[in-house]
Short mmCIF file of C-alpha atoms and ligand atoms in Angstrom, two decimals:
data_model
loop_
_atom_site.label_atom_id
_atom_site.label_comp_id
_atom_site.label_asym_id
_atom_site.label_seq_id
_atom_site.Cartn_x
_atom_site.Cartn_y
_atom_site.Cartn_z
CA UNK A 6 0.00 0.00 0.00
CA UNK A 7 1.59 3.28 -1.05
CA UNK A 8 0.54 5.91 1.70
CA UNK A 9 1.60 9.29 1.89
CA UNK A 10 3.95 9.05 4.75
CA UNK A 11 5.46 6.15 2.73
CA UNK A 12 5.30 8.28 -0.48
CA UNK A 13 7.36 10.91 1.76
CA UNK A 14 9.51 9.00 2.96
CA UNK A 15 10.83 7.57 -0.21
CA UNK A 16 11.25 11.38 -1.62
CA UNK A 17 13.31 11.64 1.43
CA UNK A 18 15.64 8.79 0.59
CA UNK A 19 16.43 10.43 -3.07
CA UNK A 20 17.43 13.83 -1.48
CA UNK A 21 19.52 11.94 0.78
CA UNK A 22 21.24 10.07 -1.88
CA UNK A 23 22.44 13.63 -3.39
CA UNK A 24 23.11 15.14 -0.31
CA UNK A 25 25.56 12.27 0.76
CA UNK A 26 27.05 12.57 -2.77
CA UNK A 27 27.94 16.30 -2.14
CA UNK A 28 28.79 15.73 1.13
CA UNK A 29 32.01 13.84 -0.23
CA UNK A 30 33.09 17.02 -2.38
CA UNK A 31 35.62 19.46 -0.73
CA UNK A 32 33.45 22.47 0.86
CA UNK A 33 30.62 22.79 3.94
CA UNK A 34 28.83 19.51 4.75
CA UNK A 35 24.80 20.01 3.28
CA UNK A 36 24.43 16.88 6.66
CA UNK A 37 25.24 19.83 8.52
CA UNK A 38 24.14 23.47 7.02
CA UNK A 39 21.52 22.40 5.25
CA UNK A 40 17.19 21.65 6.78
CA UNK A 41 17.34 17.60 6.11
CA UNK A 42 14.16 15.67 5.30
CA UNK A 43 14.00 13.60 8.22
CA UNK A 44 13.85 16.68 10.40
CA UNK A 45 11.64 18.18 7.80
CA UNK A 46 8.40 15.41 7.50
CA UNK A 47 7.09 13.23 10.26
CA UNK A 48 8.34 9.77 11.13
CA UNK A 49 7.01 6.33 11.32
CA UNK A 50 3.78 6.03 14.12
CA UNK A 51 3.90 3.48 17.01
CA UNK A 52 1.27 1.31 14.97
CA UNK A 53 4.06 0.71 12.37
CA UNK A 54 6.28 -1.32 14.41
CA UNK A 55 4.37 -3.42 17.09
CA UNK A 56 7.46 -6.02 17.46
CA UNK A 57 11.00 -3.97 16.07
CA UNK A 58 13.40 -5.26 14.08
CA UNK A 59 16.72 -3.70 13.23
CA UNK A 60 16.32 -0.74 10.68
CA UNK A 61 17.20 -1.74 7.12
CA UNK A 62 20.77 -0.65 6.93
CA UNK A 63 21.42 -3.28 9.39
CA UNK A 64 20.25 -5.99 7.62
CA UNK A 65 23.29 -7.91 6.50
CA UNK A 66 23.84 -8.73 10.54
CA UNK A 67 22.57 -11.83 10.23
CA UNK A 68 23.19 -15.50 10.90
CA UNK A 69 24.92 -17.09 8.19
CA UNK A 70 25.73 -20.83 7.39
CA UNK A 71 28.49 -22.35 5.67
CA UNK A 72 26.34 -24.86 2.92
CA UNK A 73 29.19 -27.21 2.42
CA UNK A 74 29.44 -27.88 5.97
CA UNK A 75 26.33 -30.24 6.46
CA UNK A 76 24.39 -32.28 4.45
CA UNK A 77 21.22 -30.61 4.53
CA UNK A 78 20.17 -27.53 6.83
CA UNK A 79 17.46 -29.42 8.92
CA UNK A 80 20.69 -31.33 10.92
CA UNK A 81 22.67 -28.29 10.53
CA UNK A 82 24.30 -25.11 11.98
CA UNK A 83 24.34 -21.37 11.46
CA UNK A 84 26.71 -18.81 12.80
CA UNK A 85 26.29 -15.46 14.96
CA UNK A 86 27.70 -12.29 13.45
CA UNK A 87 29.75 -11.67 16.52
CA UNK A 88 31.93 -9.61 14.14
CA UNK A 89 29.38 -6.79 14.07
CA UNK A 90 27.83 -6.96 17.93
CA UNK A 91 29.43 -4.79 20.26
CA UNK A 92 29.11 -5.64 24.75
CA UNK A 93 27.98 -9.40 25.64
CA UNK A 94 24.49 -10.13 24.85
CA UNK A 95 23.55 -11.56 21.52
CA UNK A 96 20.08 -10.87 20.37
CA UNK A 97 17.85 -14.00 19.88
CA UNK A 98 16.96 -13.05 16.55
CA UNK A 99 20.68 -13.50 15.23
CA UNK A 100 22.36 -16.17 17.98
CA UNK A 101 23.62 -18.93 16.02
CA UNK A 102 21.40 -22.42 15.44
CA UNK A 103 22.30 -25.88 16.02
CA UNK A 104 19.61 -28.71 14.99
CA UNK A 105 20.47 -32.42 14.36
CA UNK A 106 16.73 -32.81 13.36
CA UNK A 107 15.54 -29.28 13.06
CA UNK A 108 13.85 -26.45 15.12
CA UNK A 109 10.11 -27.80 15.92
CA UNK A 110 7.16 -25.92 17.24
CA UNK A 111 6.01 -27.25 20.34
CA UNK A 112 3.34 -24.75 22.75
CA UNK A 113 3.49 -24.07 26.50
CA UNK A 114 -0.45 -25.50 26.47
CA UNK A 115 0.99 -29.20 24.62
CA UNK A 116 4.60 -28.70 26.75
CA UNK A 117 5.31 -31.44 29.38
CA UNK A 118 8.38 -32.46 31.16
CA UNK A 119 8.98 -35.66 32.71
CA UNK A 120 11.27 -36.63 35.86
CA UNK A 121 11.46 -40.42 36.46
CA UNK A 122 14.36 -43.02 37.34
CA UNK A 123 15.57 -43.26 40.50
CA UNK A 124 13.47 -40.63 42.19
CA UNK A 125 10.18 -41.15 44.94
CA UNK A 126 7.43 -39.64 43.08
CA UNK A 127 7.72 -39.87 39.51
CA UNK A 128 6.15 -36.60 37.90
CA UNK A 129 5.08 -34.62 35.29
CA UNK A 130 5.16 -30.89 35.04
CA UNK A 131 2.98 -28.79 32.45
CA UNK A 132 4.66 -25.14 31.60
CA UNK A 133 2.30 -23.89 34.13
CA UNK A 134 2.89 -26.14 36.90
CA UNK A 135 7.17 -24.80 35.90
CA UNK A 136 6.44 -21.47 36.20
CA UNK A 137 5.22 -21.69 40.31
CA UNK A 138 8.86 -22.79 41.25
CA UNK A 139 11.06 -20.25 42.45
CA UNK A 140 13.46 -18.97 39.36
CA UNK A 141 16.55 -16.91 39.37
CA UNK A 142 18.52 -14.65 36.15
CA UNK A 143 21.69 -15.58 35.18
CA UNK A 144 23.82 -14.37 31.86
CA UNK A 145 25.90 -17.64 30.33
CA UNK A 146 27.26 -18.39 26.98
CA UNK A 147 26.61 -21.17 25.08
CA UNK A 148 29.26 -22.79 22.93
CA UNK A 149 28.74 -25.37 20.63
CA UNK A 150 31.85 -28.26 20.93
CA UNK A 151 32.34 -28.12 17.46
CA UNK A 152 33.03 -24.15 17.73
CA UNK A 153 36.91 -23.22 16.18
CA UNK A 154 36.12 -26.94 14.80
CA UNK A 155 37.46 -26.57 11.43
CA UNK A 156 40.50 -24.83 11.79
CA UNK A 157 42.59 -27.60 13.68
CA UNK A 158 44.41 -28.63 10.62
CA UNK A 159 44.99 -25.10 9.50
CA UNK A 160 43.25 -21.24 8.93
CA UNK A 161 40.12 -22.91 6.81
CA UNK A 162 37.27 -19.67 7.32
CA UNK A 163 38.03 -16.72 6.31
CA UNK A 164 35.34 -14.82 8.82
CA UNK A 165 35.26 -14.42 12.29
CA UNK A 166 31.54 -15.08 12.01
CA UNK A 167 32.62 -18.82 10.65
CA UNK A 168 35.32 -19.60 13.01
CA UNK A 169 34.12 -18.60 15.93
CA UNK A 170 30.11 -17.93 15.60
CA UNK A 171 28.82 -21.15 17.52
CA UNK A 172 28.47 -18.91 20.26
CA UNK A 173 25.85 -16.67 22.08
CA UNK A 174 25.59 -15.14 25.18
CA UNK A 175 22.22 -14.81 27.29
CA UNK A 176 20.40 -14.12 30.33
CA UNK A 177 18.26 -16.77 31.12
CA UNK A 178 15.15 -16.60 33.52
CA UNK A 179 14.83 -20.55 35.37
CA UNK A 180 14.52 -23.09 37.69
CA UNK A 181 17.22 -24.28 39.19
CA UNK A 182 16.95 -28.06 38.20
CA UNK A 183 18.01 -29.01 41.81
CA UNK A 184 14.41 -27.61 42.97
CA UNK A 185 12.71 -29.80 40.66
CA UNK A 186 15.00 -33.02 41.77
CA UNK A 187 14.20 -32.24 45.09
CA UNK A 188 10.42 -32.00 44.07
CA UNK A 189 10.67 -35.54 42.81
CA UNK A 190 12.33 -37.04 45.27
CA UNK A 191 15.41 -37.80 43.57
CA UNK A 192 18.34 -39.69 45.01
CA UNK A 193 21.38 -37.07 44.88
CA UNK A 194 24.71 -39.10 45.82
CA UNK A 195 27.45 -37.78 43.80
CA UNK A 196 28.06 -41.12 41.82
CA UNK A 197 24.52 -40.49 39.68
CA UNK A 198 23.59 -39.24 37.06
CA UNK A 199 20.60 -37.17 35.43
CA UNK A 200 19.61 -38.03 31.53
CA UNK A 201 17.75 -35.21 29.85
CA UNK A 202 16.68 -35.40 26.55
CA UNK A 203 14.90 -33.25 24.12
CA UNK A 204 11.22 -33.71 22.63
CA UNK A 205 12.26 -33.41 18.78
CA UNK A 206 12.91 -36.64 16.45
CA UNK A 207 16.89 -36.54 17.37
CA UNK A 208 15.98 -36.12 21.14
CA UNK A 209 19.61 -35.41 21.74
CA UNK A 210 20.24 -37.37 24.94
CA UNK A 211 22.63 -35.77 27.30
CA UNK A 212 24.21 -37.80 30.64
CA UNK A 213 25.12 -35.09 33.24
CA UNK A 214 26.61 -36.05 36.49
CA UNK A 215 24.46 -35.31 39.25
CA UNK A 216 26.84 -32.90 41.08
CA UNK A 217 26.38 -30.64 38.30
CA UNK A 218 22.17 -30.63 37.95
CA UNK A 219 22.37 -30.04 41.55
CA UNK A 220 25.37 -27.06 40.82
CA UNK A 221 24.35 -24.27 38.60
CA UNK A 222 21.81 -26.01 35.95
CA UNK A 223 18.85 -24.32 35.04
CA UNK A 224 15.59 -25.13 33.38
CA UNK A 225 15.19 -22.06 31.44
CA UNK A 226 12.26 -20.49 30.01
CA UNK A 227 12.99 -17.07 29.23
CA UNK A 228 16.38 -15.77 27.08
CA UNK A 229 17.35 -11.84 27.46
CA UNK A 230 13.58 -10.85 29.03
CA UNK A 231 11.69 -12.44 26.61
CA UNK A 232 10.30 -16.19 25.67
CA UNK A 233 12.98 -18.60 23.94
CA UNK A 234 12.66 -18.48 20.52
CA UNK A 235 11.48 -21.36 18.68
CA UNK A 236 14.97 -22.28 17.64
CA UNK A 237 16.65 -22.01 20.85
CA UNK A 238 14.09 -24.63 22.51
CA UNK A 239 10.46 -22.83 23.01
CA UNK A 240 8.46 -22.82 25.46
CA UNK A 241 11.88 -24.87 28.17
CA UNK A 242 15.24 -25.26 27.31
CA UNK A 243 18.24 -26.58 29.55
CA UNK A 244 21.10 -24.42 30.69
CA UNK A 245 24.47 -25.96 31.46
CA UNK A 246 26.62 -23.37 32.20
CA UNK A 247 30.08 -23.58 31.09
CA UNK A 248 29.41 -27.07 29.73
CA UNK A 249 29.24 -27.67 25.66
CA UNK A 250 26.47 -26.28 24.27
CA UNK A 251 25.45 -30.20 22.92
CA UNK A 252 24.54 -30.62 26.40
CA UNK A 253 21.80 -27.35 26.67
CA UNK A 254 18.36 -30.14 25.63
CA UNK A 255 15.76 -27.96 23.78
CA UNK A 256 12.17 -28.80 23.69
CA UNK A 257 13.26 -29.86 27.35
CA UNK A 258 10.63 -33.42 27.62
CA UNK A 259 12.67 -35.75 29.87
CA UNK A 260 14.88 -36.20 32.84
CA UNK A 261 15.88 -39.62 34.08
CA UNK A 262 17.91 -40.32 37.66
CA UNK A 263 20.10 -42.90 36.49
CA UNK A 264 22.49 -44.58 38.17
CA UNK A 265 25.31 -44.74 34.64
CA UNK A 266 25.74 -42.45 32.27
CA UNK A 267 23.61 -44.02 29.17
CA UNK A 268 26.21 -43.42 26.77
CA UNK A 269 24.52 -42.15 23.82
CA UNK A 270 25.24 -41.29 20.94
CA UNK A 271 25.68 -37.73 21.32
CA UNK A 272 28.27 -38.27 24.15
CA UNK A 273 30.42 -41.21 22.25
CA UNK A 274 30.45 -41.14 18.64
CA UNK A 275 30.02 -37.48 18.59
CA UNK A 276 31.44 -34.83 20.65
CA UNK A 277 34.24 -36.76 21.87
CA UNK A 278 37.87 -36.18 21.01
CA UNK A 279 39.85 -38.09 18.40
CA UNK A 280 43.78 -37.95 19.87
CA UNK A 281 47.11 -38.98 17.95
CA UNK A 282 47.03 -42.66 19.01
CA UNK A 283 43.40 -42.82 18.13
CA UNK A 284 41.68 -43.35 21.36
CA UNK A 285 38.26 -40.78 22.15
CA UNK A 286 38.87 -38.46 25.26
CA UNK A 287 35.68 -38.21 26.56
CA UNK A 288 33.48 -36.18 29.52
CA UNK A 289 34.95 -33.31 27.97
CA UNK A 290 32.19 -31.12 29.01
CA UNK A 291 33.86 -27.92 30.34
CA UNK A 292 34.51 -25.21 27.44
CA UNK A 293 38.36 -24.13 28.32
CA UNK A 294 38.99 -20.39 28.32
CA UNK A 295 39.11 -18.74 24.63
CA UNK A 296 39.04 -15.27 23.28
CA UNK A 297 38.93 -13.71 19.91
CA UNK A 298 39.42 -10.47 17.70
CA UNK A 299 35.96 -9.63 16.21
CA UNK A 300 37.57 -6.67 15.22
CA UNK A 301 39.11 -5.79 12.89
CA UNK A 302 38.77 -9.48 11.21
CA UNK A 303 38.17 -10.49 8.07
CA UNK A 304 34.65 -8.99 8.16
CA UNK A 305 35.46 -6.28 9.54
CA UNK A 306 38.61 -4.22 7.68
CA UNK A 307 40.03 -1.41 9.43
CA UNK A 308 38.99 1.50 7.28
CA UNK A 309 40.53 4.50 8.10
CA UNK A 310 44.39 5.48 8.14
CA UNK A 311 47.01 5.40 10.95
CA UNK A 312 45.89 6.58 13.85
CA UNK A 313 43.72 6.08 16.71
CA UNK A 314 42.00 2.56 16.63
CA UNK A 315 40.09 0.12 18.39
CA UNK A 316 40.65 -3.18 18.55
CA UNK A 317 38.06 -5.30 20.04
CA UNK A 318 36.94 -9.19 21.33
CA UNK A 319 35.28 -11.24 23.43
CA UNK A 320 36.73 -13.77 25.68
CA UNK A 321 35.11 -16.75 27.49
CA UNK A 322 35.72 -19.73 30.60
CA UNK A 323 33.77 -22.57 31.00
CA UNK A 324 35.30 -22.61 34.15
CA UNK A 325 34.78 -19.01 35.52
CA UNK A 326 35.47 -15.39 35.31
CA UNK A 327 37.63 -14.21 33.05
CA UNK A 328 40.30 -12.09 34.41
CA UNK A 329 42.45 -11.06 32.02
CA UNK A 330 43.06 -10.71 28.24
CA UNK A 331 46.15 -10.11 26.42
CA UNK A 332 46.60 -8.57 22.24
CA UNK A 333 49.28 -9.03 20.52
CA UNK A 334 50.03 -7.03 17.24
CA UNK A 335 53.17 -9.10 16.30
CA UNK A 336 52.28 -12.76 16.57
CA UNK A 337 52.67 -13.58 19.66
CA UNK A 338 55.82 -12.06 20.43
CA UNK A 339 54.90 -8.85 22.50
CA UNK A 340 51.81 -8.73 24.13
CA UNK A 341 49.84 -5.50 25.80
CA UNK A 342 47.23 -6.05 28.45
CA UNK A 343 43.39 -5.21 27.23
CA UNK A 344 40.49 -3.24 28.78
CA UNK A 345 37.66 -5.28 29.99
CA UNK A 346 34.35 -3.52 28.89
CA UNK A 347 32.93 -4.63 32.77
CA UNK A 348 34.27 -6.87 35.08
CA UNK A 349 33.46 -10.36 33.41
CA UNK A 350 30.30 -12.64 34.83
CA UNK A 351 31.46 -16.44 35.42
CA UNK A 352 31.03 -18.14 32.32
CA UNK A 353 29.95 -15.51 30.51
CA UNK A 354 31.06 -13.29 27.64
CA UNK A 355 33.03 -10.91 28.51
CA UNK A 356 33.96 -8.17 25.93
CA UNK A 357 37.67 -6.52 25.50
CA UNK A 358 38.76 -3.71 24.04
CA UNK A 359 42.69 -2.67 23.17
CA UNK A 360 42.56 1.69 23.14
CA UNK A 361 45.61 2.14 20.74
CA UNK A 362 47.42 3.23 17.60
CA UNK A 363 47.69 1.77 14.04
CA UNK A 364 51.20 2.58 12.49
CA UNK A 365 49.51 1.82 9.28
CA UNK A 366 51.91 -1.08 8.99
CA UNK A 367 50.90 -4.88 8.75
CA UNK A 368 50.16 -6.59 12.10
CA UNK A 369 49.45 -10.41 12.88
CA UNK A 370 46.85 -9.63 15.46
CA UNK A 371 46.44 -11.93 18.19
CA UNK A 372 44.17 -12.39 21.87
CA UNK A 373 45.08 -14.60 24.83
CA UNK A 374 42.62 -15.12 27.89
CA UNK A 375 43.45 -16.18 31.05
CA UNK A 376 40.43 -17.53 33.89
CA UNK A 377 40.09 -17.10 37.37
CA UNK A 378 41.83 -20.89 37.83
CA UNK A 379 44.94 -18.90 35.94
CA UNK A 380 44.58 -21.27 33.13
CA UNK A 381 45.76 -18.96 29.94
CA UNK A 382 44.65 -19.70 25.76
CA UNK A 383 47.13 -21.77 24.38
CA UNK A 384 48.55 -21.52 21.40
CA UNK A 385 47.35 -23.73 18.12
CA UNK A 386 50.99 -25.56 18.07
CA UNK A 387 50.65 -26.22 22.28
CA UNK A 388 47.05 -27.72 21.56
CA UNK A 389 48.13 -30.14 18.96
CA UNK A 390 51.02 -31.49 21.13
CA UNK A 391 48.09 -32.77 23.44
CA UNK A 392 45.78 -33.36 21.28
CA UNK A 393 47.14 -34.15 17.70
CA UNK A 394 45.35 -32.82 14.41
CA UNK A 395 42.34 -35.52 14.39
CA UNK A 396 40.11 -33.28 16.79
CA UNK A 397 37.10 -31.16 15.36
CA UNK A 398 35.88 -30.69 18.73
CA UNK A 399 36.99 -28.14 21.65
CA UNK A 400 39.47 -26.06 19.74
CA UNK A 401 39.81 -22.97 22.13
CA UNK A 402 43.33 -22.16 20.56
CA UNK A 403 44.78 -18.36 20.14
CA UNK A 404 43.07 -17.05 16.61
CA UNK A 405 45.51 -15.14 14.35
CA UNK A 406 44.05 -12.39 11.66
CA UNK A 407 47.31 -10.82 9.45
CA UNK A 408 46.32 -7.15 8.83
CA UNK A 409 47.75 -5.71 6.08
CA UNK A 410 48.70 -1.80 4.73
CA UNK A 411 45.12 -1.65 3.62
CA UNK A 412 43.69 -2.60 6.63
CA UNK A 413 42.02 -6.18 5.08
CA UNK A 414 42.17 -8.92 7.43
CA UNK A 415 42.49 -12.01 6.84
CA UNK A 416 42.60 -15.62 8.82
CA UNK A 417 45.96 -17.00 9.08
CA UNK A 418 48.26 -19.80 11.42
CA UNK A 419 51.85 -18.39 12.34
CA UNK A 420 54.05 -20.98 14.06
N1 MTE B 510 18.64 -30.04 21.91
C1 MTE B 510 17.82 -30.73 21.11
N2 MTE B 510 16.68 -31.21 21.64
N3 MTE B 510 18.13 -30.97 19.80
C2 MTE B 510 19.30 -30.50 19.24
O1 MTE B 510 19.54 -30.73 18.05
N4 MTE B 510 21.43 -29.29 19.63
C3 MTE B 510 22.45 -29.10 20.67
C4 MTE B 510 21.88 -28.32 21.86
N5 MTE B 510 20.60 -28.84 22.24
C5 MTE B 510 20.21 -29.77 20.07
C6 MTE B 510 19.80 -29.54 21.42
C7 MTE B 510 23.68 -28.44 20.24
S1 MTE B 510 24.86 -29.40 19.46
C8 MTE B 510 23.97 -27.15 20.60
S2 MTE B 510 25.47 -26.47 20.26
C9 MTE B 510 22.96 -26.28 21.27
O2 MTE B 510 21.73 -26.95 21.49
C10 MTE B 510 22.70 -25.07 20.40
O3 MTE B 510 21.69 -24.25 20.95
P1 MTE B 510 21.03 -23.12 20.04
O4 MTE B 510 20.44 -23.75 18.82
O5 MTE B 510 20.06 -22.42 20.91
O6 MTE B 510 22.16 -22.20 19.63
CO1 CO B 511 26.65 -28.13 19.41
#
């Protein structure tokens, strides 16, 4: 429908066109001296917009996927655009996917979650029934294990939004999963363990030791204020903080006191480690501390001259608070010590930023984190001396972007 505010405000687009191509001649700027349109006519009404989304020139931050990756994109993966987010939280709308049998649509009135096993009083909870237990807010990041998965044999991606995407950071509004064991009845010794598995066709069955459900694992309804999104497990989701993001169940239907882990699928053949001699590490739940350059990275070109410059990351523990984060401009060789955007939450994002100067000269641009257990980012060569070059999973080594004169990034190994 072509209205007349519409009508207006595409007359104000062309005048903006010419004024931004004057504005680049030598002489006053029109943006400033001269009445513009937008101050001129009215602006969208508050019945335009009931539910916002970002305004068009921000439309290429999106989630992206790699097609060659996966088969087919109903057991597949997308990425976050943590190259153009700025602070910790990433947005529902663009935090990265993971399926292995797609997102499904599943209402709070046809929700129901299961405890059984080796519990009293086996029971079932509708959403309703969840949302009388006491719940608490907590901010966590969720990495997938197969984040950084790609580059183990050498720089494969070249965007940050490939490498390191699998990763988004919310606050989550649940029930601690403790209240609900205790609700049931559930044994607790420390040698048990809790099965939770998902209601969609690959279920994705999870063993978690019981000192962890009774720890910090929530049963989480709401992500950053609002419901979970379809894709990230509406209307109940599981949140294992710290631990790989295959063990955060969606579609939340089942939890099962056990007294063995079950050994699925999703915790043997997959998401276990491949090493040199060919034997699986496995129970590798905890996501080891990692950082990264968002920018400037391949997406993300520096693009203007020598100077004053930001550099800027985010850095990550499974295991806690991260307290420090170190750049390097040179490979690795001298290192300066970064600004923390806010003291860091335990495991949670936590953003950096390095205040400095570009000499205009090519830099191999590196970040190193180090955790409140004083555990520090190894290097890509220290990682394979552990773990050989068979891994895809739990790569959390030091990222490298060269930089050259024109300020393109791009992703590189040094040794
Ligand atoms: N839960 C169910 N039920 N089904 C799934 O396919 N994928 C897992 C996990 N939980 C999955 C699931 C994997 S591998 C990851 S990394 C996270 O969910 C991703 O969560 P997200 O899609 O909200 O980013
Ligand atoms: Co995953």
């Amino acid at each position: 429908m072509t209205t007349r505010r519409n009508f207006l405000r595409g007359a104000a687009m062309g005048a903006g066109a010419l004024a931004a191509g004057k504005a680049s001649a030598a002489g006053p700027d029109p943006l400033i001296t001269e009445l513009q349109d937008w101050a001129s006519f009215t602006g969208a009404g508050v019945d335009e917009t009931p539910y916002g989304l970002p305004i068009r020139f921000e439309t290429d931050v999106i989630r992206r996927n790699v097609e060659w990756l996966t088969a087919s994109p109903i057991s597949s993966i997308n990425f976050t655009p943590i190259h153009a987010l700025d602070g910790t939280i990433t947005p529902q709308g663009c935090a990265f996917e993971r399926h292995h049998s797609g997102a499904i649509e599943l209402s709070k009135q046809d929700y129901r979650l299961m405890i059984n096993g080796l519990v009293d009083k086996p029971l079932v909870f509708t959403y309703a029934d969840l949302e009388r237990f006491p719940r608490e807010n907590h901010v966590y990041f969720c990495e997938c294990a197969a984040n950084t998965g790609m580059e183990w044999a050498g720089a494969q991606l070249n965007a940050v939004q490939y490498t390191h995407g699998m990763i988004h950071n919310m606050e989550y509004t649940g029930i601690p999963l403790r209240l609900l064991l205790q609700e049931a009845g559930a044994q607790m010794d420390d040698n048990l363990w809790v099965y939770v598995e998902g209601a969609d066709a690959s279920s994705n069955g999870r063993s978690i030791p019981m000192a962890k459900a009774l720890d910090d694992v929530l049963v989480a309804f709401k992500a950053n204020g609002e419901a979970l999104r379809m894709e990230h497990g509406y209307p109940v989701r599981l949140v294992v903080p710290g631990w790989e993001g295959n063990m955060w169940v969606k579609w939340l239907r089942r939890i099962e006191v056990t007294d063995a882990a079950v050994e699925s699928r999703e915790e043997t053949s997959k998401y276990t480690d491949v090493l040199e001699d060919g034997t699986a590490r496995k129970w590798t739940w905890v996501m080891d501390a990692k950082s990264v350059i968002t920018s400037p990275s391949p997406q993300m070109p520096i693009e203007h001259g020598p100077g004053p410059m930001v550099i800027s990351g985010l850095a990550w523990s499974g295991h806690g608070q991260i307290t420090r984060v170190d750049v390097s401009k040179d490979g690795g060789m001298t290192w300066e010590t970064a600004r923390l955007g806010k003291q860091g939450d335990s495991k949670a994002l936590t953003r950096f930023y390095l205040d400095t100067q570009w000499d205009g000269k090519p830099m191999l641009l590196q970040s190193r984190a180090m955790d409140e257990t004083g555990y520090v980012q190894p290097t890509k060569a220290q990682l394979r001396e552990t773990r050989g070059e068979n891994s895809v999973y739990h790569n959390n080594c030091i990222q490298t972007w060269a930089v050259n004169e024109q300020g393109v990034a791009e992703n590189v190994e040094v040794s």
